Short mmCIF file of C-alpha atoms in Angstrom, two decimals:
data_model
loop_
_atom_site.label_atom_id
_atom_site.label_comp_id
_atom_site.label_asym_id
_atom_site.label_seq_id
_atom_site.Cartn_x
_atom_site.Cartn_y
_atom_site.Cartn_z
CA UNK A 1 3.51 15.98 26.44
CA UNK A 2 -0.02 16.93 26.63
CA UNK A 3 -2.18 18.90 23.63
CA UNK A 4 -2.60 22.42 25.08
CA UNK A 5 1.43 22.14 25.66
CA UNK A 6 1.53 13.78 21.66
CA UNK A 7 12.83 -6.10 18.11
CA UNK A 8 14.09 -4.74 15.24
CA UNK A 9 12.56 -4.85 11.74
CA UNK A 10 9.76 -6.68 10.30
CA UNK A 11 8.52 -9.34 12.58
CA UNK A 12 4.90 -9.64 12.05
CA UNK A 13 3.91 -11.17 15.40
CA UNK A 14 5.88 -11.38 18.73
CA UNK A 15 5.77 -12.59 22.56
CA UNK A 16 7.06 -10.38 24.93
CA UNK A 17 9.40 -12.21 27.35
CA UNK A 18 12.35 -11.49 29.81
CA UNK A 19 13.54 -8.44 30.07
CA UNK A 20 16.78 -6.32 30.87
CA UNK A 21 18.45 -4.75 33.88
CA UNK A 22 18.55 -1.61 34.54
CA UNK A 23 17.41 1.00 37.00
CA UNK A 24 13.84 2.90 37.60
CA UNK A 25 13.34 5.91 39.44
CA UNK A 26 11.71 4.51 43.13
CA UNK A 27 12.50 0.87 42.52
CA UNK A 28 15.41 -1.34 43.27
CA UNK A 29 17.59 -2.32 40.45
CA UNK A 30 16.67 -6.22 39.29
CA UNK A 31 19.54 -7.67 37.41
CA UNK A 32 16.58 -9.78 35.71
CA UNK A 33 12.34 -9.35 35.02
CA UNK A 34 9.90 -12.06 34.41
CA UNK A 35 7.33 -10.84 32.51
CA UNK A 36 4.16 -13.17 31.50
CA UNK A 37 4.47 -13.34 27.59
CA UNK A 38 1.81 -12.27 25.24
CA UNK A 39 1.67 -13.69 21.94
CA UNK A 40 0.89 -10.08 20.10
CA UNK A 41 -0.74 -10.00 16.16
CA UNK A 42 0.31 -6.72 14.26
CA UNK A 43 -2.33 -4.76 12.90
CA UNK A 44 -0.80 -1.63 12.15
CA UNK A 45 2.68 -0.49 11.43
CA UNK A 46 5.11 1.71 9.36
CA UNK A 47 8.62 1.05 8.62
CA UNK A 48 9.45 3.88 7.12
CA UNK A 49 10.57 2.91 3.86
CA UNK A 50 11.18 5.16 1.30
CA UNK A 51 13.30 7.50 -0.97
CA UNK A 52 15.51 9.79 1.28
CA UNK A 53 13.75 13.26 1.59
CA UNK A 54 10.79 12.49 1.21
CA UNK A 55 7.30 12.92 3.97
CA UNK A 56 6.07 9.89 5.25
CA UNK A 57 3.25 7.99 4.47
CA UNK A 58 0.20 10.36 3.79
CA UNK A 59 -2.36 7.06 4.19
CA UNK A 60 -0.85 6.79 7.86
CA UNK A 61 0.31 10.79 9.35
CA UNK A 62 -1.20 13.80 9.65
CA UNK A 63 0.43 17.06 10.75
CA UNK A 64 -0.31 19.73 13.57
CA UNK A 65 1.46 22.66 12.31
CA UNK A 66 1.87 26.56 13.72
CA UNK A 67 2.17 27.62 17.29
CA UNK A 68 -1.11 27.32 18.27
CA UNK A 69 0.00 29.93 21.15
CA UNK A 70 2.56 27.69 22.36
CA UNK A 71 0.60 24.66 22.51
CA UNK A 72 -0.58 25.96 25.95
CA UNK A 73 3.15 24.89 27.25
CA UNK A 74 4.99 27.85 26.40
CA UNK A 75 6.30 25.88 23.90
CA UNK A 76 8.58 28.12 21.36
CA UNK A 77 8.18 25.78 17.96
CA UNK A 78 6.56 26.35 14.83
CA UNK A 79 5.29 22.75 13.42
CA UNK A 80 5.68 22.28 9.67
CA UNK A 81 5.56 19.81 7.57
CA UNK A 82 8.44 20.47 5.14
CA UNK A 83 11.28 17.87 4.60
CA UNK A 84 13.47 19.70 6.22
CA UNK A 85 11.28 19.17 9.50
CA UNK A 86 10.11 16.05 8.85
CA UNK A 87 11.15 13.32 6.15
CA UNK A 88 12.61 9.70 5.11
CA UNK A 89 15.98 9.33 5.41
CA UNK A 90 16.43 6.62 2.69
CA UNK A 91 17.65 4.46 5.47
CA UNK A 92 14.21 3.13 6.60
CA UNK A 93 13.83 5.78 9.33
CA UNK A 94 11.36 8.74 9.68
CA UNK A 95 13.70 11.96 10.80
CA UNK A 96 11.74 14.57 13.04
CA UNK A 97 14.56 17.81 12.92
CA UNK A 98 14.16 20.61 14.92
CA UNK A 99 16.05 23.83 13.91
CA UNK A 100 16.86 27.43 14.93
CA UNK A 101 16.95 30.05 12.50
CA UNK A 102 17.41 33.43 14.56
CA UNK A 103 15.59 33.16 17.58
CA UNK A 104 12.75 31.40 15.52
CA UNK A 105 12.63 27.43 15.81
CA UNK A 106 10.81 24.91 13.33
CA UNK A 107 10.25 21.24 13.84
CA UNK A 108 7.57 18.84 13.33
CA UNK A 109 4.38 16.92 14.77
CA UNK A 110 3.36 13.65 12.69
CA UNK A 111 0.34 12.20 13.83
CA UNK A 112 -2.33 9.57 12.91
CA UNK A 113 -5.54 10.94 14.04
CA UNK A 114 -8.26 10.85 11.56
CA UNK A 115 -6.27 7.57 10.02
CA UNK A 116 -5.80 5.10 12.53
CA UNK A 117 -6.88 4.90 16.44
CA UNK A 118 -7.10 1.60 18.48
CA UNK A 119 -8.15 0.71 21.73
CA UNK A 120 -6.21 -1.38 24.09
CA UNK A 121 -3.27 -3.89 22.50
CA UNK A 122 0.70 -2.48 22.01
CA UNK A 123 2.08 0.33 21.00
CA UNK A 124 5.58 0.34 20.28
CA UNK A 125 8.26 2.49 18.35
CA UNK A 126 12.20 1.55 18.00
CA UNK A 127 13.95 5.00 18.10
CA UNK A 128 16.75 7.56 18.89
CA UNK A 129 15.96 10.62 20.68
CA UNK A 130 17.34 14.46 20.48
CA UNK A 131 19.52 15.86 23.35
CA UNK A 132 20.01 18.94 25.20
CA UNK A 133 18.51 21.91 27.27
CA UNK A 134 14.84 22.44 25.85
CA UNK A 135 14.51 20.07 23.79
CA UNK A 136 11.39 17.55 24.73
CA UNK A 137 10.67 14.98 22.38
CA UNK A 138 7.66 12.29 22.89
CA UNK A 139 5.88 9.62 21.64
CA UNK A 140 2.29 9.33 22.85
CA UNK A 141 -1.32 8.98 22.36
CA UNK A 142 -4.52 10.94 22.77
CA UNK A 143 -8.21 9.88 22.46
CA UNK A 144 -10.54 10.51 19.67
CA UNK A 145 -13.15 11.93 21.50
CA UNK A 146 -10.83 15.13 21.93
CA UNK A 147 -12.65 17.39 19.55
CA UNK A 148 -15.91 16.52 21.16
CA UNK A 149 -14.79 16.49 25.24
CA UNK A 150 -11.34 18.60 24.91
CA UNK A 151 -8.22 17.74 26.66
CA UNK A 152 -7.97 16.46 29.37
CA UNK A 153 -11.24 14.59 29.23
CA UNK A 154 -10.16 12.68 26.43
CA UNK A 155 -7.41 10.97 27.66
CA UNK A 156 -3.69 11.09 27.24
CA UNK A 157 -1.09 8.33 27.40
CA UNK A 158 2.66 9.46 27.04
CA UNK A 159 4.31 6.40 26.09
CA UNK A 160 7.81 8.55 26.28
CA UNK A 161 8.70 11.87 27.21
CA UNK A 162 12.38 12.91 27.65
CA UNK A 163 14.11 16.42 28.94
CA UNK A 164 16.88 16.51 26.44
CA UNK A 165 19.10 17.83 29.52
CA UNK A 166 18.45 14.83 31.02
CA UNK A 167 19.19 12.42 28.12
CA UNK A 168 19.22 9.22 30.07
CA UNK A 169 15.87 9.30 32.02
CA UNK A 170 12.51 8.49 29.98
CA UNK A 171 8.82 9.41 31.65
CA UNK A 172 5.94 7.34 31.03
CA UNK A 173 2.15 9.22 32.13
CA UNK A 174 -1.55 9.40 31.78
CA UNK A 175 -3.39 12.62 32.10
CA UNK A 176 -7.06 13.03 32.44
CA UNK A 177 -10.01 14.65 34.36
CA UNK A 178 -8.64 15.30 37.60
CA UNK A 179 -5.20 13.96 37.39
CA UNK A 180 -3.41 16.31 34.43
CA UNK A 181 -0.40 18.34 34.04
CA UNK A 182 1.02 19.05 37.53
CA UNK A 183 -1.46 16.27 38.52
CA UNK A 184 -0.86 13.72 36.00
CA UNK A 185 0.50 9.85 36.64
CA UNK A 186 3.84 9.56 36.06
CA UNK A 187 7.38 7.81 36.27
CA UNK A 188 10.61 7.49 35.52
CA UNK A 189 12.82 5.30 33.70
CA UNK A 190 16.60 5.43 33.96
CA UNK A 191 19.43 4.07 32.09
CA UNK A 192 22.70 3.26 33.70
CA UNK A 193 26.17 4.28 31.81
CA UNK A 194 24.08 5.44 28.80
CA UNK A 195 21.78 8.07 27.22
CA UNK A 196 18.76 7.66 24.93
CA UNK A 197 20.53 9.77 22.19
CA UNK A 198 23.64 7.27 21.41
CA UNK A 199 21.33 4.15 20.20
CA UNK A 200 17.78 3.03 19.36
CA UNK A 201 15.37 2.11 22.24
CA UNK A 202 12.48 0.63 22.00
CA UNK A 203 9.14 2.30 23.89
CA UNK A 204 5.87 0.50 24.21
CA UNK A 205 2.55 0.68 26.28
CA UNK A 206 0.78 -2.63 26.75
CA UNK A 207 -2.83 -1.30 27.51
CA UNK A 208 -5.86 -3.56 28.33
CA UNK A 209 -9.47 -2.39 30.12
CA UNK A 210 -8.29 -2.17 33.91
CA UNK A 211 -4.44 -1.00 33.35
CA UNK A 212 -1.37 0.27 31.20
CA UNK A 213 1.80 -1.04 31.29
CA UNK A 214 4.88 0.79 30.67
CA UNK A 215 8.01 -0.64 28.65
CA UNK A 216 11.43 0.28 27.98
CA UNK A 217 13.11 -2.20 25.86
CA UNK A 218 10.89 -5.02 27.12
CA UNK A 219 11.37 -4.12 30.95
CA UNK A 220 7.99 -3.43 32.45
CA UNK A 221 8.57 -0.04 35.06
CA UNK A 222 5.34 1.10 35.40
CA UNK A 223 1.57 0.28 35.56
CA UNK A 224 -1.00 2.16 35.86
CA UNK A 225 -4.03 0.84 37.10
CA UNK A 226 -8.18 2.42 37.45
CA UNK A 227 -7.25 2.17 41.50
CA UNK A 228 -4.26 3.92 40.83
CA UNK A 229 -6.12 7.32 39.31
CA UNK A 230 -7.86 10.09 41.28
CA UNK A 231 -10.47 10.73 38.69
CA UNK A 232 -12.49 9.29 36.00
CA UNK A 233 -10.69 6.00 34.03
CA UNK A 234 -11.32 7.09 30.49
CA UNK A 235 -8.84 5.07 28.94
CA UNK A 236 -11.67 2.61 27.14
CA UNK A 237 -12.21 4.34 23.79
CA UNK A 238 -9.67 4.30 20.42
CA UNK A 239 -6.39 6.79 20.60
CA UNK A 240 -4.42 7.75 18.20
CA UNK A 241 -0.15 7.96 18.18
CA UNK A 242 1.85 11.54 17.70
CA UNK A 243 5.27 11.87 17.03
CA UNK A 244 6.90 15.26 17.38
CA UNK A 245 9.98 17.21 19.05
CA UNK A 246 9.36 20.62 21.09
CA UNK A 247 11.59 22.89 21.80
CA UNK A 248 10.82 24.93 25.04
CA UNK A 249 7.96 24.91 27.65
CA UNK A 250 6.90 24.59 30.70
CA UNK A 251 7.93 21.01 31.25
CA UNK A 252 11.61 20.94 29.76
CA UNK A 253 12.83 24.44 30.47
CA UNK A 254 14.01 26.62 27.29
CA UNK A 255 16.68 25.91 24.68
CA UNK A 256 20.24 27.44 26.39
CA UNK A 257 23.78 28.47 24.55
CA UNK A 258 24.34 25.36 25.20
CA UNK A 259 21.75 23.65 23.31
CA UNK A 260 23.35 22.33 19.88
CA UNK A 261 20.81 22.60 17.04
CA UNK A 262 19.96 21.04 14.69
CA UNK A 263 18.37 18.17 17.04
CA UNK A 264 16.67 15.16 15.65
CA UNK A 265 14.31 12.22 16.55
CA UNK A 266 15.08 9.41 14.46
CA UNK A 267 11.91 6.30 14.42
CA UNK A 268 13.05 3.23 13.24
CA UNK A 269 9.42 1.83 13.20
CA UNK A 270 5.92 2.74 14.95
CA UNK A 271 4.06 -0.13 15.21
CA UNK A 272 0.43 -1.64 16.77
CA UNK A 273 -0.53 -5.02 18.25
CA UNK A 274 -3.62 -6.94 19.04
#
């Protein structure tokens, strides 16, 4: 997702440690990961908790809302941010919903620029994903310089990006001067015998000053180092996380008949380490 196209509950401090099998796109399958654990303080987080309905935290998310001419993706969605886009379920989840009326669509971009940005630590969220043709959800991260140096000089980290017609393959990228769309860093994470629309997955970027590491429920399947990009490293400044669900564009392909609607992202938690 790029900006001219963004354990379970309540532990308050965690080391990441063994990990999972199953397959990566480009990699052999490893019925078992050693990773080096990391004993990680939370500094930021949101659980979500709240009375069914209702729009998340204002103290924590933002909104982009409109078009914005597609988001420079061909993208077809209007962002809002009324409930019926974007709101608690009463269950301790945050519900994204994207919706067709006509050959309109509405859904919803939650971000927390403005109200919370870190550099380097981990970024994680525990959540279900939307299916189907055109539909391209994604959590990920952009830098707060963007107003100042635009896109792509500010830095972008997709943490997750999914093609809903693909429902069991993830992407994790960085985009930045001289390595963007087409260009950008990227790869794949697949499950085996599953799809990330039938159960809650947790996503997570480990990010220090020389590299980013790339998570899918613990198992590290990519990193991405300053060696590794063709242009200028400029992944040393605070970003901030955006939630959202598109429907169309360039990267996913359009909605089809095919495509049931409504579709919805459901976050169990977003949370930030140290």
């Amino acid at each position: 997702m790029n900006q001219f196209s963004t354990f379970y509950k309540k532990p308050l401090a965690m080391a990441l440690l063994a990990a999972g099998a199953t397959l990566f796109t480009g990699c052999d399958e490893e019925e078992k990961q050693t990773v080096s654990s990391r004993n990680w303080q939370l500094v930021w987080s949101d659980e979500f908790e709240g009375t069914a309905g209702t729009l998340p935290d204002a103290s924590k998310w933002g909104y982009d809302l409109g078009n914005n001419g597609g988001w420079g993706n061909a993208e077809l969605q209007s962002y809002t941010n009324d409930p019926e886009n974007v709101s608690l379920d009463g269950n301790g989840n945050l519900v994204i919903t994207a919706k067709k009326a006509g050959s309109s669509y509405r859904s919803a971009r939650v971000k927390t620029q403005g109200k919370f940005s870190q550099a380097y630590g981990r970024f994680e969220a525990r959540l279900k994903t939307p299916y189907g043709p055109g539909i391209w959800p994604a959590f990920w991260m952009l830098g707060d310089n963007i107003g100042e140096v635009g896109w792509p000089n500010c830095g972008e980290i997709d943490i997750m990006e999914l093609k809903g017609q693909l429902p069991y393959v993830i992407n994790g990228t960085v985009h930045g001067p001289g390595y963007s769309a087409g260009n950008a860093i990227s790869s794949a994470y697949a499950l085996q015998n599953d799809r990330f629309d039938l159960d809650y997955h947790i996503f997570a970027v480990e990010w220090s000053e020389d590299h980013i590491d790339f998570f899918c429920d613990g198992y590290l399947y990519k990193r991405i180092t300053k060696s590794d990009v063709p242009g200028e490293w400029v992944y040393d400044q605070p970003f901030f996380m955006i939630l959202n669900v598109a429907v169309g564009g360039n990267y996913v392909g359009f909605p089809t008949d095919q495509t049931p609607f409504p579709q919805k992202m459901t976050i169990d938690y977003v949370r930030v380490y140290q």
